[in-house]
CSV table of C-alpha atoms in Angstrom, one decimal:
chain,number,residue,atom,x,y,z
A,77,MET,CA,123.3,66.5,100.1
A,78,THR,CA,126.2,68.3,101.9
A,79,GLU,CA,128.0,68.8,98.5
A,80,LYS,CA,124.8,70.5,97.1
A,81,ASN,CA,124.5,72.8,100.2
A,82,GLU,CA,128.2,73.8,99.9
A,83,LYS,CA,127.7,74.6,96.3
A,84,THR,CA,124.7,76.8,96.9
A,85,HIS,CA,126.5,78.6,99.7
A,86,LYS,CA,129.5,79.2,97.5
A,87,THR,CA,127.3,80.6,94.8
A,88,ILE,CA,125.7,83.1,97.1
A,89,GLU,CA,129.2,84.1,98.4
A,90,GLN,CA,130.4,84.5,94.8
A,91,ALA,CA,127.3,86.7,94.0
A,92,GLU,CA,128.0,88.9,96.9
A,93,GLN,CA,131.7,89.3,96.0
A,94,GLU,CA,130.5,90.4,92.5
A,95,GLY,CA,128.4,93.1,94.1
A,96,LYS,CA,125.0,91.4,93.5
A,97,TYR,CA,122.3,92.1,96.1
A,98,ILE,CA,121.1,88.9,97.8
A,99,ARG,CA,118.0,89.5,99.9
A,100,LYS,CA,118.3,87.1,102.9
A,101,VAL,CA,115.3,88.2,105.0
A,102,ARG,CA,112.0,89.4,103.6
A,103,SER,CA,109.5,91.5,105.4
A,104,PHE,CA,106.6,89.3,104.3
A,105,VAL,CA,105.8,85.7,103.7
A,106,LYS,CA,104.6,85.1,100.1
A,107,ARG,CA,101.1,83.7,100.5
A,108,GLU,CA,100.1,83.0,96.9
A,109,GLY,CA,96.6,81.7,97.7
A,110,ARG,CA,94.1,80.9,95.0
A,111,LEU,CA,92.7,83.5,92.7
A,112,THR,CA,89.0,83.7,92.3
A,113,LYS,CA,87.7,83.8,88.8
A,114,ASN,CA,86.8,87.4,89.3
A,115,GLN,CA,90.3,88.3,90.5
A,116,GLU,CA,91.9,86.5,87.7
A,117,ARG,CA,89.6,88.1,85.1
A,118,ALA,CA,90.4,91.6,86.6
A,119,ILE,CA,94.1,91.0,86.3
A,120,ASN,CA,93.9,89.6,82.8
A,121,ASP,CA,91.5,92.3,81.5
A,122,HIS,CA,92.9,95.4,83.2
A,123,TRP,CA,96.6,94.8,84.0
A,124,GLN,CA,97.5,96.7,80.8
A,125,ASN,CA,95.9,99.9,82.2
A,126,MET,CA,96.4,99.5,86.0
A,127,GLY,CA,99.3,97.1,86.4
A,128,LEU,CA,103.0,98.2,86.8
A,129,ASN,CA,105.9,95.8,86.3
A,130,HIS,CA,109.1,95.8,88.3
A,131,SER,CA,111.0,94.7,85.2
A,132,ASN,CA,110.1,98.0,83.5
A,133,GLY,CA,112.4,99.9,85.9
A,134,VAL,CA,112.1,103.6,86.9
A,135,ILE,CA,108.7,105.2,86.3
A,136,ASP,CA,107.9,108.8,85.3
A,137,THR,CA,104.7,109.5,87.3
A,138,GLN,CA,103.7,112.5,85.1
A,139,VAL,CA,103.8,110.2,82.0
A,140,LEU,CA,102.2,107.3,83.9
A,141,PHE,CA,99.1,109.3,85.0
A,142,ALA,CA,99.2,112.0,82.3
A,143,ASN,CA,99.1,114.8,84.9
A,144,GLU,CA,101.2,116.5,87.5
A,145,ASN,CA,99.0,115.6,90.5
A,146,PRO,CA,100.7,114.6,93.8
A,147,VAL,CA,101.5,110.9,94.2
A,148,VAL,CA,100.6,108.7,97.2
A,149,LEU,CA,102.3,105.3,97.5
A,150,GLU,CA,100.8,102.6,99.7
A,151,ILE,CA,102.9,99.6,100.7
A,152,GLY,CA,101.0,96.4,101.4
A,153,PHE,CA,97.4,97.3,100.5
A,154,GLY,CA,96.0,93.8,101.3
A,155,MET,CA,92.8,93.3,99.4
A,156,GLY,CA,92.8,97.0,98.3
A,157,LYS,CA,89.4,98.0,99.7
A,158,SER,CA,90.6,101.1,101.6
A,159,LEU,CA,93.1,102.0,98.9
A,160,VAL,CA,90.3,102.1,96.3
A,161,GLU,CA,88.2,104.1,98.7
A,162,MET,CA,91.0,106.6,99.2
A,163,ALA,CA,91.6,106.9,95.5
A,164,LYS,CA,87.9,107.4,94.7
A,165,ALA,CA,87.6,110.1,97.4
A,166,ALA,CA,90.7,112.1,96.2
A,167,PRO,CA,90.6,112.3,92.4
A,168,GLU,CA,93.1,115.2,92.6
A,169,LEU,CA,95.7,112.7,93.8
A,170,ASN,CA,97.5,109.8,92.0
A,171,PHE,CA,97.9,106.5,93.9
A,172,ILE,CA,100.3,103.7,93.5
A,173,GLY,CA,99.8,100.5,95.5
A,174,ILE,CA,102.3,97.7,96.2
A,175,GLU,CA,101.2,94.2,97.3
A,176,VAL,CA,102.9,90.8,97.0
A,177,HIS,CA,99.6,88.8,97.5
A,178,LYS,CA,98.2,88.2,94.0
A,179,PRO,CA,94.6,87.6,95.1
A,180,GLY,CA,94.8,91.0,96.8
A,181,VAL,CA,96.1,92.6,93.7
A,182,GLY,CA,93.2,91.0,91.7
A,183,ALA,CA,90.6,92.1,94.3
A,184,CYS,CA,92.0,95.7,94.3
A,185,ILE,CA,91.9,96.0,90.5
A,186,SER,CA,88.4,94.5,90.4
A,187,SER,CA,87.2,97.0,93.0
A,188,ALA,CA,88.8,99.9,91.2
A,189,VAL,CA,87.1,99.0,87.9
A,190,GLU,CA,83.8,98.6,89.7
A,191,GLU,CA,84.1,102.0,91.3
A,192,ASN,CA,85.4,103.7,88.1
A,193,VAL,CA,88.7,104.7,89.8
A,194,SER,CA,91.2,105.7,87.2
A,195,ASN,CA,93.9,107.4,89.4
A,196,LEU,CA,95.4,104.1,90.7
A,197,LYS,CA,98.2,101.8,89.5
A,198,VAL,CA,99.4,98.7,91.3
A,199,TYR,CA,102.5,96.5,91.5
A,200,GLU,CA,102.5,92.8,92.5
A,201,HIS,CA,106.1,92.7,93.9
A,202,ASP,CA,108.3,93.2,96.9
A,203,ALA,CA,108.1,96.8,98.1
A,204,ILE,CA,111.8,97.0,98.9
A,205,GLU,CA,112.7,96.2,95.4
A,206,ILE,CA,110.1,98.6,93.9
A,207,LEU,CA,111.5,101.4,96.0
A,208,ALA,CA,115.0,100.6,95.0
A,209,ASP,CA,114.4,100.1,91.3
A,210,CYS,CA,111.3,101.9,90.2
A,211,ILE,CA,110.4,105.0,92.3
A,212,PRO,CA,112.5,108.1,91.6
A,213,ASP,CA,113.8,110.1,94.5
A,214,ASP,CA,111.9,113.3,95.6
A,215,THR,CA,108.7,112.1,93.9
A,216,LEU,CA,106.1,111.2,96.5
A,217,THR,CA,103.8,113.4,98.5
A,218,THR,CA,102.8,110.6,100.9
A,219,VAL,CA,103.9,107.0,101.7
A,220,GLN,CA,101.4,104.9,103.5
A,221,LEU,CA,102.2,101.8,105.5
A,222,PHE,CA,99.0,100.6,107.3
A,223,PHE,CA,98.9,97.5,109.5
A,224,PRO,CA,102.1,95.8,108.3
A,225,ASP,CA,102.8,92.3,109.6
A,226,PRO,CA,103.9,92.9,113.2
A,227,TRP,CA,106.1,89.8,113.5
A,228,HIS,CA,105.3,89.9,117.2
A,229,LYS,CA,107.7,87.2,118.4
A,230,LYS,CA,110.9,88.9,119.5
A,231,LYS,CA,113.1,86.5,117.4
A,232,HIS,CA,111.2,87.6,114.3
A,233,HIS,CA,111.5,91.4,114.9
A,234,LYS,CA,114.3,91.6,112.3
A,235,ARG,CA,111.6,90.8,109.7
A,236,ARG,CA,109.6,93.9,110.4
A,237,ILE,CA,109.7,96.2,107.4
A,238,VAL,CA,110.2,99.4,109.4
A,239,SER,CA,113.9,99.7,110.1
A,240,ALA,CA,116.5,102.5,110.0
A,241,GLU,CA,117.5,101.5,106.5
A,242,PHE,CA,113.8,101.4,105.3
A,243,VAL,CA,113.0,104.7,106.9
A,244,GLU,CA,115.9,106.4,105.1
A,245,THR,CA,114.8,104.9,101.8
A,246,ILE,CA,111.3,106.3,102.3
A,247,ARG,CA,112.8,109.8,103.1
A,248,GLN,CA,114.8,109.7,99.8
A,249,LYS,CA,111.6,109.0,97.8
A,250,LEU,CA,109.5,111.7,99.5
A,251,LYS,CA,109.4,115.3,98.3
A,252,VAL,CA,110.3,118.0,100.9
A,253,ASP,CA,107.4,118.2,103.4
A,254,GLY,CA,106.1,114.8,102.1
A,255,VAL,CA,104.6,112.6,104.8
A,256,PHE,CA,105.4,109.0,105.9
A,257,HIS,CA,102.2,107.8,107.5
A,258,MET,CA,102.2,104.5,109.4
A,259,ALA,CA,99.5,102.7,111.4
A,260,THR,CA,99.5,99.6,113.5
A,261,ASP,CA,97.3,97.8,116.1
A,262,TRP,CA,100.4,96.3,117.9
A,263,GLU,CA,101.6,98.7,120.6
A,264,ASN,CA,105.0,97.2,120.7
A,265,TYR,CA,105.5,97.7,117.0
A,266,ALA,CA,104.1,101.3,117.3
A,267,GLU,CA,106.7,102.0,120.0
A,268,CYS,CA,109.5,100.5,117.8
A,269,MET,CA,108.3,102.6,114.8
A,270,LEU,CA,108.3,105.7,116.9
A,271,GLU,CA,111.8,105.0,118.2
A,272,ASP,CA,113.1,104.4,114.7
A,273,MET,CA,111.5,107.6,113.3
A,274,GLN,CA,112.6,109.8,116.1
A,275,SER,CA,116.2,108.7,115.7
A,276,ALA,CA,116.1,109.0,111.9
A,277,PRO,CA,117.6,112.1,110.4
A,278,GLY,CA,115.6,114.4,108.2
A,279,TYR,CA,112.1,114.0,109.6
A,280,ASN,CA,109.7,116.1,111.7
A,281,ASN,CA,107.1,114.4,113.8
A,282,LEU,CA,103.7,115.9,113.0
A,283,SER,CA,102.3,114.8,116.4
A,284,GLU,CA,101.5,117.7,118.7
A,285,THR,CA,102.6,115.4,121.6
A,286,ASN,CA,105.7,114.2,119.8
A,287,ASP,CA,104.4,110.7,119.6
A,288,TYR,CA,101.2,109.6,117.8
A,289,VAL,CA,98.6,111.4,115.8
A,290,PRO,CA,94.8,110.9,115.7
A,291,ARG,CA,93.6,108.9,112.8
A,292,PRO,CA,93.3,111.4,109.9
A,293,ASP,CA,90.1,111.4,107.9
A,294,SER,CA,92.1,110.4,104.8
A,295,ARG,CA,92.7,106.9,106.3
A,296,PRO,CA,89.4,104.9,106.1
A,297,LEU,CA,88.4,103.1,109.2
A,298,THR,CA,88.5,99.4,108.3
A,299,LYS,CA,86.0,96.7,109.3
A,300,PHE,CA,88.8,95.0,111.2
A,301,GLU,CA,89.7,98.2,113.0
A,302,ASN,CA,86.1,98.9,113.9
A,303,ARG,CA,85.8,95.5,115.5
A,304,GLY,CA,89.1,96.0,117.3
A,305,GLN,CA,87.9,99.3,118.8
A,306,ARG,CA,84.7,97.6,120.1
A,307,LEU,CA,86.9,95.1,121.8
A,308,GLY,CA,89.1,97.8,123.3
A,309,HIS,CA,92.1,97.3,121.1
A,310,GLY,CA,94.2,100.3,120.3
A,311,VAL,CA,95.4,101.6,116.9
A,312,TRP,CA,98.4,103.9,116.7
A,313,ASP,CA,99.0,106.4,113.7
A,314,LEU,CA,102.4,108.0,113.1
A,315,GLN,CA,103.0,110.8,110.6
A,316,PHE,CA,106.5,112.2,109.9
A,317,ALA,CA,107.3,114.9,107.3
A,318,LYS,CA,110.6,115.1,105.3
A,319,LYS,CA,112.6,118.1,106.3
A,320,ALA,CA,114.0,120.5,103.7
């Protein structure tokens, strides 16, 4: 047993010495879950038109959507209900969604087909790797990160996706004046997000009070959020624009 562990450890060390990127901490837990027949059918029937593969590398959004419309990227779209709603409400924009949860990807594609939404493409992959390997710099008009896993225990805070490194990666992918829009219902996470964004170079806070913004109409009010508001729970939106 010990010998096997030492061998594995050595292999990782060797990979790092060779310059290979070894991801040690993920910002999510892969919850595969079971696909419903409808979700599985949606993926099988429509992946060719709506699905994007990490293995295909860097995308050209103008070729992908056959137009020059602005591109909105959503990280972690869950079951895709609000993403499909946004895409349907804004046909003048192109949307790309990233989600690691396969049933969510299936549900999103199914909803998009049902609503005749054609300005939406989706990845089933880790967002960090998609940003690094597939999204060109200076491409995106908006990046959306709504209700990411808060990892509320202090010992798990390092797993939160919003970090100085992540914020800089987003800045590189945004066009000048492009907006990074975050929302969370965990006050502590909101405060940490605000602190990271305020200390990050190359951003302007769009808040008139230099902290949070009111929920914009472009972000649909979720059923979960509605229920939370009735119970007196807060939701915090942050919007920061990339400086020239």
